[in-house]
mmCIF file with all atom_site columns, C-alpha atoms in Angstrom:
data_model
loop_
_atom_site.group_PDB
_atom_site.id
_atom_site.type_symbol
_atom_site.label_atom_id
_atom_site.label_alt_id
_atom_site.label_comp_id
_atom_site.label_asym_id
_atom_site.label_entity_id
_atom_site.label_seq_id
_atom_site.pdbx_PDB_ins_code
_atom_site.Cartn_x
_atom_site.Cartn_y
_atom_site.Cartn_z
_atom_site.occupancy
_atom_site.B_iso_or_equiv
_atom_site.pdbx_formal_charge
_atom_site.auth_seq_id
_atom_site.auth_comp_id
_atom_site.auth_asym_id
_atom_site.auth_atom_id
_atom_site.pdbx_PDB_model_num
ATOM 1   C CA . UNK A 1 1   ? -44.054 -3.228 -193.063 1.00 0.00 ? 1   UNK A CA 1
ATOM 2   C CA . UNK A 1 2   ? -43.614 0.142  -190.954 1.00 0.00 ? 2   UNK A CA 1
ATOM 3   C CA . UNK A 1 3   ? -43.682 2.187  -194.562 1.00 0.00 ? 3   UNK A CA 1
ATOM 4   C CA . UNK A 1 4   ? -46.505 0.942  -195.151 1.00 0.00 ? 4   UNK A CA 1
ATOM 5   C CA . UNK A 1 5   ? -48.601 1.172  -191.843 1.00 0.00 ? 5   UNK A CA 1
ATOM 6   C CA . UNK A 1 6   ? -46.959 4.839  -191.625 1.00 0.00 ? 6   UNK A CA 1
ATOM 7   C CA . UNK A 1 7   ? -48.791 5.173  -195.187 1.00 0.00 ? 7   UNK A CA 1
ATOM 8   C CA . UNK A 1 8   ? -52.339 3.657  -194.242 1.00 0.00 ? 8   UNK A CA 1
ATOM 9   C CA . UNK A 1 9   ? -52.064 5.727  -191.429 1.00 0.00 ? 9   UNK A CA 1
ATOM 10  C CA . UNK A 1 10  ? -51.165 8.901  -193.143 1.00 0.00 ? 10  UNK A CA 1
ATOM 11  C CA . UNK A 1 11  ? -54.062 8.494  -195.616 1.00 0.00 ? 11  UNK A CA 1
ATOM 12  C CA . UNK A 1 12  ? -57.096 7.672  -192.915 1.00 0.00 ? 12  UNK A CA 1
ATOM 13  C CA . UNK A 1 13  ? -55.712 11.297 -191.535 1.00 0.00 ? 13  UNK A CA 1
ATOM 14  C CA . UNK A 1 14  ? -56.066 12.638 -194.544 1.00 0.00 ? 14  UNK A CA 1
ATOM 15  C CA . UNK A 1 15  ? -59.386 11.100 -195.111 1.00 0.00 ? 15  UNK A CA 1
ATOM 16  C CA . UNK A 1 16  ? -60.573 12.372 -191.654 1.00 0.00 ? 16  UNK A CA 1
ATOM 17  C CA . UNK A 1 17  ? -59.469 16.004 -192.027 1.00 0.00 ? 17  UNK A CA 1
ATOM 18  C CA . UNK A 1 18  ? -61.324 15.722 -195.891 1.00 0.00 ? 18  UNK A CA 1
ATOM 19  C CA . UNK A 1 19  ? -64.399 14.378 -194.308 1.00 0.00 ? 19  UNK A CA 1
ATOM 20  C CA . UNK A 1 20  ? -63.509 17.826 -191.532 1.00 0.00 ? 20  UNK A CA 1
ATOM 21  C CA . UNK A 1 21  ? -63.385 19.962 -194.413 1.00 0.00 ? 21  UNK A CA 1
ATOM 22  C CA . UNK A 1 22  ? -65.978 19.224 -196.317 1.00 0.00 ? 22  UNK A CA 1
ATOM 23  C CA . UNK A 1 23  ? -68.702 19.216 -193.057 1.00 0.00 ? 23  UNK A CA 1
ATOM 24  C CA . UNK A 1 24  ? -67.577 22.860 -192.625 1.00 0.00 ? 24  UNK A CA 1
ATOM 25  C CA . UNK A 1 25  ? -68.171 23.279 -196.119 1.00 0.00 ? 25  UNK A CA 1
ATOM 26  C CA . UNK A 1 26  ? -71.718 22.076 -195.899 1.00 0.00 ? 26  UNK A CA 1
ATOM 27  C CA . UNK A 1 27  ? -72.010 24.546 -192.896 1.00 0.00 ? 27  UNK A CA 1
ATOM 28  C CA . UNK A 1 28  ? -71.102 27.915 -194.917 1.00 0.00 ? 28  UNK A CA 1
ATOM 29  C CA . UNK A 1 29  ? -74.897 27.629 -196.841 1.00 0.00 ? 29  UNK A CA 1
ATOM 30  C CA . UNK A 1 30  ? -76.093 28.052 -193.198 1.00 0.00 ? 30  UNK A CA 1
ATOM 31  C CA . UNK A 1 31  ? -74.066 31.241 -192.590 1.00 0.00 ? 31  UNK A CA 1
ATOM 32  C CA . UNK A 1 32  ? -76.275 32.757 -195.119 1.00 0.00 ? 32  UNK A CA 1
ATOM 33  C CA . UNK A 1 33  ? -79.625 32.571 -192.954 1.00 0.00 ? 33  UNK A CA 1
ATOM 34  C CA . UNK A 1 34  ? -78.535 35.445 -190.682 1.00 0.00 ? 34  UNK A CA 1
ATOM 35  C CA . UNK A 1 35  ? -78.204 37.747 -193.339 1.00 0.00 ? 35  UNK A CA 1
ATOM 36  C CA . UNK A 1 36  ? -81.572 37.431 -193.910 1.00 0.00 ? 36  UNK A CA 1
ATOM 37  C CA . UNK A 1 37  ? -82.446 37.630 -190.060 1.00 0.00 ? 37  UNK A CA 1
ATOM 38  C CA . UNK A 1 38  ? -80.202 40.902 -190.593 1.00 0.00 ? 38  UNK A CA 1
ATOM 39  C CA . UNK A 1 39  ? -82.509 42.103 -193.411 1.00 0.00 ? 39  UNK A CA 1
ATOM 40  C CA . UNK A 1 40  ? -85.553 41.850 -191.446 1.00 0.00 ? 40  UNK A CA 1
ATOM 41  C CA . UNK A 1 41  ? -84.039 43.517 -188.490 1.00 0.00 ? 41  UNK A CA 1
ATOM 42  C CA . UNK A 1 42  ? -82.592 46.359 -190.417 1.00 0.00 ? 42  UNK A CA 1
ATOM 43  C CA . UNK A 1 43  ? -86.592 46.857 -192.549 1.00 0.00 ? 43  UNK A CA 1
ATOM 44  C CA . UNK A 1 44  ? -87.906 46.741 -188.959 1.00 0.00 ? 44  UNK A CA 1
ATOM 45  C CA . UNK A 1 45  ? -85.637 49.527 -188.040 1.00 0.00 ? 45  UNK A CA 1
ATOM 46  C CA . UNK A 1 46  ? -86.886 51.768 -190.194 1.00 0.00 ? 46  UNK A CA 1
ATOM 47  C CA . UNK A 1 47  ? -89.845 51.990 -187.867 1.00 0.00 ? 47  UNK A CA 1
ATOM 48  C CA . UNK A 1 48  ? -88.092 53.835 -186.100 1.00 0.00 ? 48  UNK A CA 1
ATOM 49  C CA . UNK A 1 49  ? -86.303 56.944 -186.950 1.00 0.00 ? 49  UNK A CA 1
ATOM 50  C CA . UNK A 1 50  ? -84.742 60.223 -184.761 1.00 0.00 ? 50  UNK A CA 1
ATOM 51  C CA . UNK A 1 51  ? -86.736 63.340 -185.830 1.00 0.00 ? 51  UNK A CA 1
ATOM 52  C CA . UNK A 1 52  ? -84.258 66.083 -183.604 1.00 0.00 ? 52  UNK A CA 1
ATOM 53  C CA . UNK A 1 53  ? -81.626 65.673 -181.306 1.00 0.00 ? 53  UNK A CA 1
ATOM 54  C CA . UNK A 1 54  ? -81.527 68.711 -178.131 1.00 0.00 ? 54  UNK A CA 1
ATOM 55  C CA . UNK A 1 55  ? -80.276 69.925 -175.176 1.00 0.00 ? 55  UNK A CA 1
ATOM 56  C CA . UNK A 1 56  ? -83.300 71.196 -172.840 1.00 0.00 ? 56  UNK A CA 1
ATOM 57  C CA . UNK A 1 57  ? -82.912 72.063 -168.466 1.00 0.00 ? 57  UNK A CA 1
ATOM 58  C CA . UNK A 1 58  ? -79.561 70.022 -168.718 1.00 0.00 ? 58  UNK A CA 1
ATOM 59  C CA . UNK A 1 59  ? -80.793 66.826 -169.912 1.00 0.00 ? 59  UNK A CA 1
ATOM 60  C CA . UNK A 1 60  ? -79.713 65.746 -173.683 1.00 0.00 ? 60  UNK A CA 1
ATOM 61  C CA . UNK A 1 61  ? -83.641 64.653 -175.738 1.00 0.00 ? 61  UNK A CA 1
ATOM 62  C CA . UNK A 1 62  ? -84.080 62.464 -178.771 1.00 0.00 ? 62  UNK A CA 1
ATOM 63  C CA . UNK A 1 63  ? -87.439 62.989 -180.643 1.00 0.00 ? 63  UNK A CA 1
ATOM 64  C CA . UNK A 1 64  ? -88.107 59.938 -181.941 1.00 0.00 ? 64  UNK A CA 1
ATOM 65  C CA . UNK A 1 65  ? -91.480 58.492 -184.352 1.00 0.00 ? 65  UNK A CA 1
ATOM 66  C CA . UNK A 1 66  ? -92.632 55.223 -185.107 1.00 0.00 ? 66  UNK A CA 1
ATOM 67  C CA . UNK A 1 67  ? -94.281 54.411 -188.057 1.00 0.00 ? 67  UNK A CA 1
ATOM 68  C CA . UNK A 1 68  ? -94.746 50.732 -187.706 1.00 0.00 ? 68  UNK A CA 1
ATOM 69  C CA . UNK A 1 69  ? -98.281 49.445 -186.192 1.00 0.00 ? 69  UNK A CA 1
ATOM 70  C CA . UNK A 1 70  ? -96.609 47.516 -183.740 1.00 0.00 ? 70  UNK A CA 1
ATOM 71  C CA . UNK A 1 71  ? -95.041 48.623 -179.908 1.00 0.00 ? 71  UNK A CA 1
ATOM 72  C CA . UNK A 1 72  ? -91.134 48.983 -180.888 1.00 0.00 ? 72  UNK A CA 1
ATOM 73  C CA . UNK A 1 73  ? -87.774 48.971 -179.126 1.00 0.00 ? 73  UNK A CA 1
ATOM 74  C CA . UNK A 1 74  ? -84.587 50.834 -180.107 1.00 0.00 ? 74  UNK A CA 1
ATOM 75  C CA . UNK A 1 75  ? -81.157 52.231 -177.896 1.00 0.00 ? 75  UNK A CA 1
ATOM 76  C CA . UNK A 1 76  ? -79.785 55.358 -178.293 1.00 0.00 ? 76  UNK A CA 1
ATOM 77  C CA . UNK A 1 77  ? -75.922 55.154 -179.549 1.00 0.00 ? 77  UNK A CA 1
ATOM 78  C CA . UNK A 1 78  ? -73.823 56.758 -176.695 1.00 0.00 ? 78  UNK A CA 1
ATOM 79  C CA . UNK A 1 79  ? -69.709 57.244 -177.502 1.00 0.00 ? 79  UNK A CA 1
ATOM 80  C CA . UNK A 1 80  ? -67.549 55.542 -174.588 1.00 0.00 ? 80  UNK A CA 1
ATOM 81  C CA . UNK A 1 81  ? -71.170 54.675 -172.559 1.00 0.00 ? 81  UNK A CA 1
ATOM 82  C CA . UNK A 1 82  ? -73.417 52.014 -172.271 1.00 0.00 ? 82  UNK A CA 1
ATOM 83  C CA . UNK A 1 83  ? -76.392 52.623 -174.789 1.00 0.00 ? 83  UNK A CA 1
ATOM 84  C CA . UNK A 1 84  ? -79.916 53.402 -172.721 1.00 0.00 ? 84  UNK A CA 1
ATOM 85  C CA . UNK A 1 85  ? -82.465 51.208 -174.551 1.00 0.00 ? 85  UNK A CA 1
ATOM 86  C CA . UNK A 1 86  ? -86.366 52.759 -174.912 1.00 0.00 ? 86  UNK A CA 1
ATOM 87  C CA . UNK A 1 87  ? -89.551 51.229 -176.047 1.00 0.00 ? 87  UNK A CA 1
ATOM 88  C CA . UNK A 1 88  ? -92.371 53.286 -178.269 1.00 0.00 ? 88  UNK A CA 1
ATOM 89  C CA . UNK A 1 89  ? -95.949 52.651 -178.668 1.00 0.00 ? 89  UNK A CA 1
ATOM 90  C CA . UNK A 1 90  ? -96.824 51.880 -182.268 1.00 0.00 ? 90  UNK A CA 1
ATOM 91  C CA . UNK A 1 91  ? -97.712 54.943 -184.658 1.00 0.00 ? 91  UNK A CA 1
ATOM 92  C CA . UNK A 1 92  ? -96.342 58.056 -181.962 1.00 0.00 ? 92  UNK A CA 1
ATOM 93  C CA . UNK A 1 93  ? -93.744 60.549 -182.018 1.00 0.00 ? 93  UNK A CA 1
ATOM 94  C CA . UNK A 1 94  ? -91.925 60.405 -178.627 1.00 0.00 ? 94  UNK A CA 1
ATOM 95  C CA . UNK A 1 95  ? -88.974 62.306 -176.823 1.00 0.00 ? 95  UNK A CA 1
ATOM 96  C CA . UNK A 1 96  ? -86.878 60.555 -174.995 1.00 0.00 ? 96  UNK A CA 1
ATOM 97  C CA . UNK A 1 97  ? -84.001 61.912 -172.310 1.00 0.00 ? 97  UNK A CA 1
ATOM 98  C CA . UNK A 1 98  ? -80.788 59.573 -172.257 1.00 0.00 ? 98  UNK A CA 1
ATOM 99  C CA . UNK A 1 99  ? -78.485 61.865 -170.572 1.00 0.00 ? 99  UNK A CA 1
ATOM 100 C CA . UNK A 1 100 ? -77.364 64.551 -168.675 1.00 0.00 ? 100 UNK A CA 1
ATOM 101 C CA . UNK A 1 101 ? -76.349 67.790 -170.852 1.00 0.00 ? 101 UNK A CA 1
ATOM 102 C CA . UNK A 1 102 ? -72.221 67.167 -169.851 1.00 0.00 ? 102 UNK A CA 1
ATOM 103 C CA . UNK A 1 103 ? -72.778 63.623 -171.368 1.00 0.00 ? 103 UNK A CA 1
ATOM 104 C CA . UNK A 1 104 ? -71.351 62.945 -175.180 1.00 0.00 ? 104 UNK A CA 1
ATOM 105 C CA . UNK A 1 105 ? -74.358 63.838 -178.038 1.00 0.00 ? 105 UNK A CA 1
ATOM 106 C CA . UNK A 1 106 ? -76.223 60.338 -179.097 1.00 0.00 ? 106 UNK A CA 1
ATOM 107 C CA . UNK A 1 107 ? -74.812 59.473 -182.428 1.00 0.00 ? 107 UNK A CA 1
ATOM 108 C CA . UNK A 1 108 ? -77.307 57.706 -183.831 1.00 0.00 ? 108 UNK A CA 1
ATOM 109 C CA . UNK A 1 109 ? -80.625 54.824 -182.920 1.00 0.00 ? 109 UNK A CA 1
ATOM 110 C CA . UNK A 1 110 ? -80.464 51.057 -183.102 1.00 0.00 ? 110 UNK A CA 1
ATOM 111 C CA . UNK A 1 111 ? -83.010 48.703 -183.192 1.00 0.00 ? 111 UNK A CA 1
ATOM 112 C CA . UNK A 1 112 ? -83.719 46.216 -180.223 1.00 0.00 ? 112 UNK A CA 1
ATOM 113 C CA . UNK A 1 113 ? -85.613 43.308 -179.650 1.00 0.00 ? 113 UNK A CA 1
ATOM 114 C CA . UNK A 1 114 ? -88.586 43.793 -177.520 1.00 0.00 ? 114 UNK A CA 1
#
């Protein structure tokens, strides 16, 4: 009699952790939404794009331009610092100052939700 409870019971866990693994199976098609939210993000980043990085009255300058017909956001990429984040009207070219001239050189723009 105990065998064969220890066996029923063994197989409803086994059932349960099947029924586990095949929910987080159904979940994985879901995954594959945010890479098209990351798609849209990255062809809305190309709004935005650094014409010249300089050094002017110690203060370090990004020139930046936006294409796109639309008001857009986008942080400067600091090493070791917390990355300033600037808006820019739609169709303008821009400079921007994120640091003082001792600070690290910006490495590169990212785009931000407004």
């Amino acid at each position: 009699m105990r065998k064969t409870a220890s066996l029923a019971f063994s197989a409803l866990m086994l059932g349960s952790l099947m029924g586990v693994s095949s929910g987080s199976a159904s979940a994985a098609p879901q995954a594959a939404q945010p890479a098209a939210t990351t798609q849209n993000v990255s062809a809305s980043a190309e709004c935005v794009k650094a014409l010249d990085w300089y050094t002017k009255r110690s203060s370090r300058y990004v020139k930046v331009k936006n294409s796109c017909a639309r008001t857009a956001c986008f942080s400067v990429s600091i090493p070791w610092r917390k990355d300033p984040t600037f808006s820019i009207a739609a169709n303008t070219t821009k400079e921007f100052r994120y640091g003082g001239a001792l600070w690290r050189k910006g490495t590169g723009i990212k785009n931000k939700s407004c």
